[in-house]
Short mmCIF file of C-alpha atoms in Angstrom, two decimals:
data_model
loop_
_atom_site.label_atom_id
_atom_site.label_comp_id
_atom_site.label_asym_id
_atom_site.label_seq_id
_atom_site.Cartn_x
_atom_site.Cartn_y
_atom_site.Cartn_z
CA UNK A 1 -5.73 21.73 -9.18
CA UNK A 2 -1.91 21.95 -9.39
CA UNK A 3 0.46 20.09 -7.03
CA UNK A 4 1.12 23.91 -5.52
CA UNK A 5 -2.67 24.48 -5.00
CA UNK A 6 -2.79 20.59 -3.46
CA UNK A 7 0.14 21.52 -1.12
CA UNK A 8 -2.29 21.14 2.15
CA UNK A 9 -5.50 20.02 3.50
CA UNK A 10 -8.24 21.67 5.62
CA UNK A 11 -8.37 20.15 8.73
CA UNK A 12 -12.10 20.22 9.53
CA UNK A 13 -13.23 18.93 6.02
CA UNK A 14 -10.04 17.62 4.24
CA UNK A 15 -10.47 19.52 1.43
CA UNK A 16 -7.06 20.31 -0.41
CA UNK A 17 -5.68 24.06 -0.23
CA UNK A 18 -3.14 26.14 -1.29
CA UNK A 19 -1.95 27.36 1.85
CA UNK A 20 -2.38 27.54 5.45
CA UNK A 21 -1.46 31.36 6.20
CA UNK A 22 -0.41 34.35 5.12
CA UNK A 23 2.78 36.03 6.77
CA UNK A 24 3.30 39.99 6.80
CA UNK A 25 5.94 40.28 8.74
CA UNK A 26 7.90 38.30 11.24
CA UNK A 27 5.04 36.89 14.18
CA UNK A 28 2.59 38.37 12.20
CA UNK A 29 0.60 36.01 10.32
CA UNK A 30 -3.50 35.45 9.12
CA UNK A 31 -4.79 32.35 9.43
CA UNK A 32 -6.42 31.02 6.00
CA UNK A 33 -10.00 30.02 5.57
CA UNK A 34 -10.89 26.67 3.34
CA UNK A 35 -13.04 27.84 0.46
CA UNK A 36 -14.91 24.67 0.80
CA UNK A 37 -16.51 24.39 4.65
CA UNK A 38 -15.76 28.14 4.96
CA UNK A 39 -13.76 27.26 8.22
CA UNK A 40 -9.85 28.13 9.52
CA UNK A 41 -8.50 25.94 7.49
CA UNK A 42 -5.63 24.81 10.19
CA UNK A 43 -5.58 26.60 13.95
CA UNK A 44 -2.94 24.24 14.78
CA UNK A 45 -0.83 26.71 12.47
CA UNK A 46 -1.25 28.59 15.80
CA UNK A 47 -1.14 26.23 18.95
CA UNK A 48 0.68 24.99 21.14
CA UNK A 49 2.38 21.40 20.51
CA UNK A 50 0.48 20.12 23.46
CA UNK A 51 -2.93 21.22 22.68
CA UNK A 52 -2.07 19.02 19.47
CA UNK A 53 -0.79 15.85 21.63
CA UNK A 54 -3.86 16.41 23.62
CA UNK A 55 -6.41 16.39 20.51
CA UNK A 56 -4.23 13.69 18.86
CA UNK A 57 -5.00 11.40 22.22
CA UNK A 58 -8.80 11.89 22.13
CA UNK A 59 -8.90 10.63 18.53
CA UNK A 60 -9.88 14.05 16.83
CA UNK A 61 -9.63 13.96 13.19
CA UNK A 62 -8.61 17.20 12.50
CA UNK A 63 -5.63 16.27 14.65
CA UNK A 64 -4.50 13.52 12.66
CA UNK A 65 -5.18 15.77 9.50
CA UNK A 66 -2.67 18.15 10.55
CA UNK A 67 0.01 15.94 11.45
CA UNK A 68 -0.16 14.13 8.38
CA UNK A 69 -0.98 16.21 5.99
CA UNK A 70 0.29 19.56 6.85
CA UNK A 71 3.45 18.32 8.97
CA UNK A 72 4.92 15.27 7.57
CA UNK A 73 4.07 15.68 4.14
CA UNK A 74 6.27 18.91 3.72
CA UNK A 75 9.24 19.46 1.99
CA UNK A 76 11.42 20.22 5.05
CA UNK A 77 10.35 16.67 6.44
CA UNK A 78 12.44 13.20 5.42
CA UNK A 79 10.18 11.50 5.27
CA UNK A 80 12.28 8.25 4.52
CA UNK A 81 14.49 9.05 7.55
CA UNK A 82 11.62 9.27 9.61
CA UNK A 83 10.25 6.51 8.90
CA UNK A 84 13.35 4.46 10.13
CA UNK A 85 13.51 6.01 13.00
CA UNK A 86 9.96 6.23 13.91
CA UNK A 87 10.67 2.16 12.95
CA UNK A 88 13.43 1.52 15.49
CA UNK A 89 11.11 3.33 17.82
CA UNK A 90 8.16 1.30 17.65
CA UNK A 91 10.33 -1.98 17.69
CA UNK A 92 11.81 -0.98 20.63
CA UNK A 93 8.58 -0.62 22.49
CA UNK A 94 7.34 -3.30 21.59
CA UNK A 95 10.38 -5.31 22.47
CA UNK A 96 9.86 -3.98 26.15
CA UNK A 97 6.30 -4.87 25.53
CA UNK A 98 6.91 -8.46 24.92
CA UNK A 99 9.28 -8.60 27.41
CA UNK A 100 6.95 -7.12 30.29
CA UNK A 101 4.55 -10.15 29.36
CA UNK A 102 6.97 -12.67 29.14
CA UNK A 103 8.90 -12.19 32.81
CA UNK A 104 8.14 -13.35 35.54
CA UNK A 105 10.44 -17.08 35.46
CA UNK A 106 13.84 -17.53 35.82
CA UNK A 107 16.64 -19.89 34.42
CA UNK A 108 18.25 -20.34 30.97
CA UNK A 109 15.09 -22.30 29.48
CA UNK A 110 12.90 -19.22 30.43
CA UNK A 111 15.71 -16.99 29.12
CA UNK A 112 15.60 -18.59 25.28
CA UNK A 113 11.80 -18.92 25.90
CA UNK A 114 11.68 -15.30 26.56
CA UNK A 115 13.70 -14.16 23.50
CA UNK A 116 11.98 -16.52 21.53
CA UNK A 117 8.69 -14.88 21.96
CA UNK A 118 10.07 -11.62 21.65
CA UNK A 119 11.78 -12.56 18.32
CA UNK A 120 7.88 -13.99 17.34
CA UNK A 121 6.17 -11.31 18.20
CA UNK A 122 8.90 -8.55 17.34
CA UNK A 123 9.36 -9.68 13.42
CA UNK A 124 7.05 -12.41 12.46
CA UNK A 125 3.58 -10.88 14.25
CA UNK A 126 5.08 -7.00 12.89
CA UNK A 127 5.49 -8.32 9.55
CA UNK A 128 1.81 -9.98 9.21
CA UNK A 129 0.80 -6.45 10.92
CA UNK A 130 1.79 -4.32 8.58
CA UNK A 131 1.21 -7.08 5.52
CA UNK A 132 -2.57 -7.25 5.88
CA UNK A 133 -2.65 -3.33 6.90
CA UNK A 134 -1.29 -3.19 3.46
CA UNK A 135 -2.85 -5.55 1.87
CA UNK A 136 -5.83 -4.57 3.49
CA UNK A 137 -5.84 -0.54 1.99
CA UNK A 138 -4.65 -1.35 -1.23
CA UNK A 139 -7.64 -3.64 -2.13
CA UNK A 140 -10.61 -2.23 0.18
CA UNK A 141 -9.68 1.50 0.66
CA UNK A 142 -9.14 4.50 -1.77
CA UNK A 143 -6.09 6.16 -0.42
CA UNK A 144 -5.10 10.07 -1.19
CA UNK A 145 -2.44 9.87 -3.79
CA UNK A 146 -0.13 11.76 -1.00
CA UNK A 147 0.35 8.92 0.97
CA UNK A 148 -0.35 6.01 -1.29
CA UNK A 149 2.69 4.59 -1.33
CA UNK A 150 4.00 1.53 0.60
CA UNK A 151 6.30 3.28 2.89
CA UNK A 152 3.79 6.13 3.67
CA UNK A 153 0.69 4.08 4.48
CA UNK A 154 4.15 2.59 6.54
CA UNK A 155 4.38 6.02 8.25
CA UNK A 156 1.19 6.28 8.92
CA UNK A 157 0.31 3.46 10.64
CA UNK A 158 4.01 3.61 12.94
CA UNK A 159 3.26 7.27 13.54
CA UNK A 160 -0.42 6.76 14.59
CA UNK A 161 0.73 4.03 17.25
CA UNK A 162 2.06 6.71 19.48
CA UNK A 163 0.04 5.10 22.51
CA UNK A 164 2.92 2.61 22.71
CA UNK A 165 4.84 5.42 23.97
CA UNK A 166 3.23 5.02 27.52
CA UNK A 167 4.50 2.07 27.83
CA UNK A 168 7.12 3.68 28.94
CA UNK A 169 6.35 5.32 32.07
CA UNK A 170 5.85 1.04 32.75
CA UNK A 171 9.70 1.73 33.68
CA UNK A 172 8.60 4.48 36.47
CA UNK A 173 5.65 3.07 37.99
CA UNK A 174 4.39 -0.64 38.45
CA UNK A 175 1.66 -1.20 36.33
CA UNK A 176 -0.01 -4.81 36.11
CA UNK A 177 0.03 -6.69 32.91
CA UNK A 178 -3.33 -5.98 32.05
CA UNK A 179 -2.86 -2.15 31.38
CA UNK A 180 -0.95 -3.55 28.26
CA UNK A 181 -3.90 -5.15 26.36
CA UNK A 182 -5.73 -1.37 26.96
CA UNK A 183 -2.70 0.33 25.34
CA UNK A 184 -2.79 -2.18 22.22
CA UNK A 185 -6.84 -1.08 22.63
CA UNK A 186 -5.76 2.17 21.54
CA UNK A 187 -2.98 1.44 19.50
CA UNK A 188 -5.84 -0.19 17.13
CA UNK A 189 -7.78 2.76 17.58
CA UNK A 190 -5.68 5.38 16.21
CA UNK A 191 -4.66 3.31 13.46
CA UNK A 192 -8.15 3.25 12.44
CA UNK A 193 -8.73 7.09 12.64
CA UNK A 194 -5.33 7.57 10.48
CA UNK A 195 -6.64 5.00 8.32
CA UNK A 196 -10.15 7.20 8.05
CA UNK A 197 -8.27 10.22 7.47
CA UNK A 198 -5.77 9.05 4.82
CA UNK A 199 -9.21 7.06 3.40
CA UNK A 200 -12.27 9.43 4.02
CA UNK A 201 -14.03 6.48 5.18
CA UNK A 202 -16.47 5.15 7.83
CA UNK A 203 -15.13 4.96 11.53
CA UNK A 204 -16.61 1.56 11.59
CA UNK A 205 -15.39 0.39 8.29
CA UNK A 206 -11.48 1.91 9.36
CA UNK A 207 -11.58 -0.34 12.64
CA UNK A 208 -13.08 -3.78 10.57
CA UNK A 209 -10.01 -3.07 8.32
CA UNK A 210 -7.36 -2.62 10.98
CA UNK A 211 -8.76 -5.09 13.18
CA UNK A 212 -7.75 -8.66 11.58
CA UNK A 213 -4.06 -6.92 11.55
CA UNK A 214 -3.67 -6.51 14.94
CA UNK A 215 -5.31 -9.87 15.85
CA UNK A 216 -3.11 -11.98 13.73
CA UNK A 217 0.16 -10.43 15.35
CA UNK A 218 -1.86 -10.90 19.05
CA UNK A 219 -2.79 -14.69 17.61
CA UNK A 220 1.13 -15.48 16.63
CA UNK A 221 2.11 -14.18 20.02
CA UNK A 222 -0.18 -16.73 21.29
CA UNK A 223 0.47 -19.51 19.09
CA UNK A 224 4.17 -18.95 20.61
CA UNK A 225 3.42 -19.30 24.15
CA UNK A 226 1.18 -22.57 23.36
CA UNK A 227 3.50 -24.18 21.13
CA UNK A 228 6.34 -23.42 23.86
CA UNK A 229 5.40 -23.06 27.27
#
């Protein structure tokens, strides 16, 4: 196939097509069928945003297939300029992250032991998090050609940490400290179903390779707070 014919994937199967519609006229369009699962090759073409935040949060593949695929990987998208800001974004949750677990004492000690850990967990755990991600697909995984590239395996995984996002409503209503652990549950859990989209592998195999990522970063936080308590 061409790189026109390759343009986007079938959601339900993956498989590569040329297009995801036809348009006659202006509202009037016909969804396209994949010639390989014989399915509508994207009804997201036709939905709602919601319905696609909605799918997105209950870990449907086709979901992630859209967004990646047919969304970000389009001409009209920067991707480069996303990806910076989609970076400040997740640093910045997880900066209020870290500091929702570290407050709670007061002075000037517990103030430089408080940016301390944030500065640990902010750079040093992100940077072994995205290191063995990387590390991780390049030597275990067979990535599409689309996104095999440093910065969009990058993308992917920042992207597909959306949970992070309700961390914010942590500045509305008093949650305890535990909900955080749940979100950082699912945090690991999307990356592994981007992972298995980007990969067309196992489910199991995705989370195994996603896993020792997120624990190192969760095992330097740790190794902070021990070291200086």
């Amino acid at each position: 196939m061409t790189s026109e014919e390759t343009k986007y994937r079938c959601v339900q199967c993956g498989h590569a097509i040329r297009t995801l519609f036809v348009q006659y006229s202006a509202g009037n369009i016909r969804l396209m069928k994949c010639e390989h699962c014989k399915s509508i090759a994207d009804e997201y073409v036709e939905c709602e945003i919601m319905i696609l935040l909605i799918d997105l949060i209950l870990h449907k593949t086709k979901a992630y297939r859209h967004l990646l695929y047919n969304v970000l990987l389009q001409e009209t998208v920067d991707c480069e300029g996303l990806l910076w800001k989609s970076a400040l974004g997740f640093l910045a949750l997880d900066a209020y992250r870290c500091l929702i677990l570290a407050t709670g004492e007061g002075g000037i000690s517990s103030l430089i032991w408080i940016c301390g850990k944030i500065f640990a967990d902010l750079f040093i755990g992100n940077f072994f998090l995205f290191f063995l991600i990387l590390l991780v697909t390049r030597s275990s995984f067979t990535i599409s050609a689309e996104l095999s590239g440093w910065k969009d395996i990058m993308l992917v995984i920042i992207i597909s940490s959306y949970w992070k996002i309700f961390l914010v409503s942590m500045m509305i209503w008093e949650f305890p400290p535990w909900v955080i652990p749940i979100v950082d549950a699912f945090v690991l859990s999307s990356n592994a179903v981007a992972l298995k989209v980007i990969s067309n592998s196992t489910t199991k195999r995705c989370i195994m390779g996603c896993f020792p990522a997120h624990a190192a970063k969760f095992l330097i936080a740790q190794l902070w707070r021990w070291c200086c308590p």
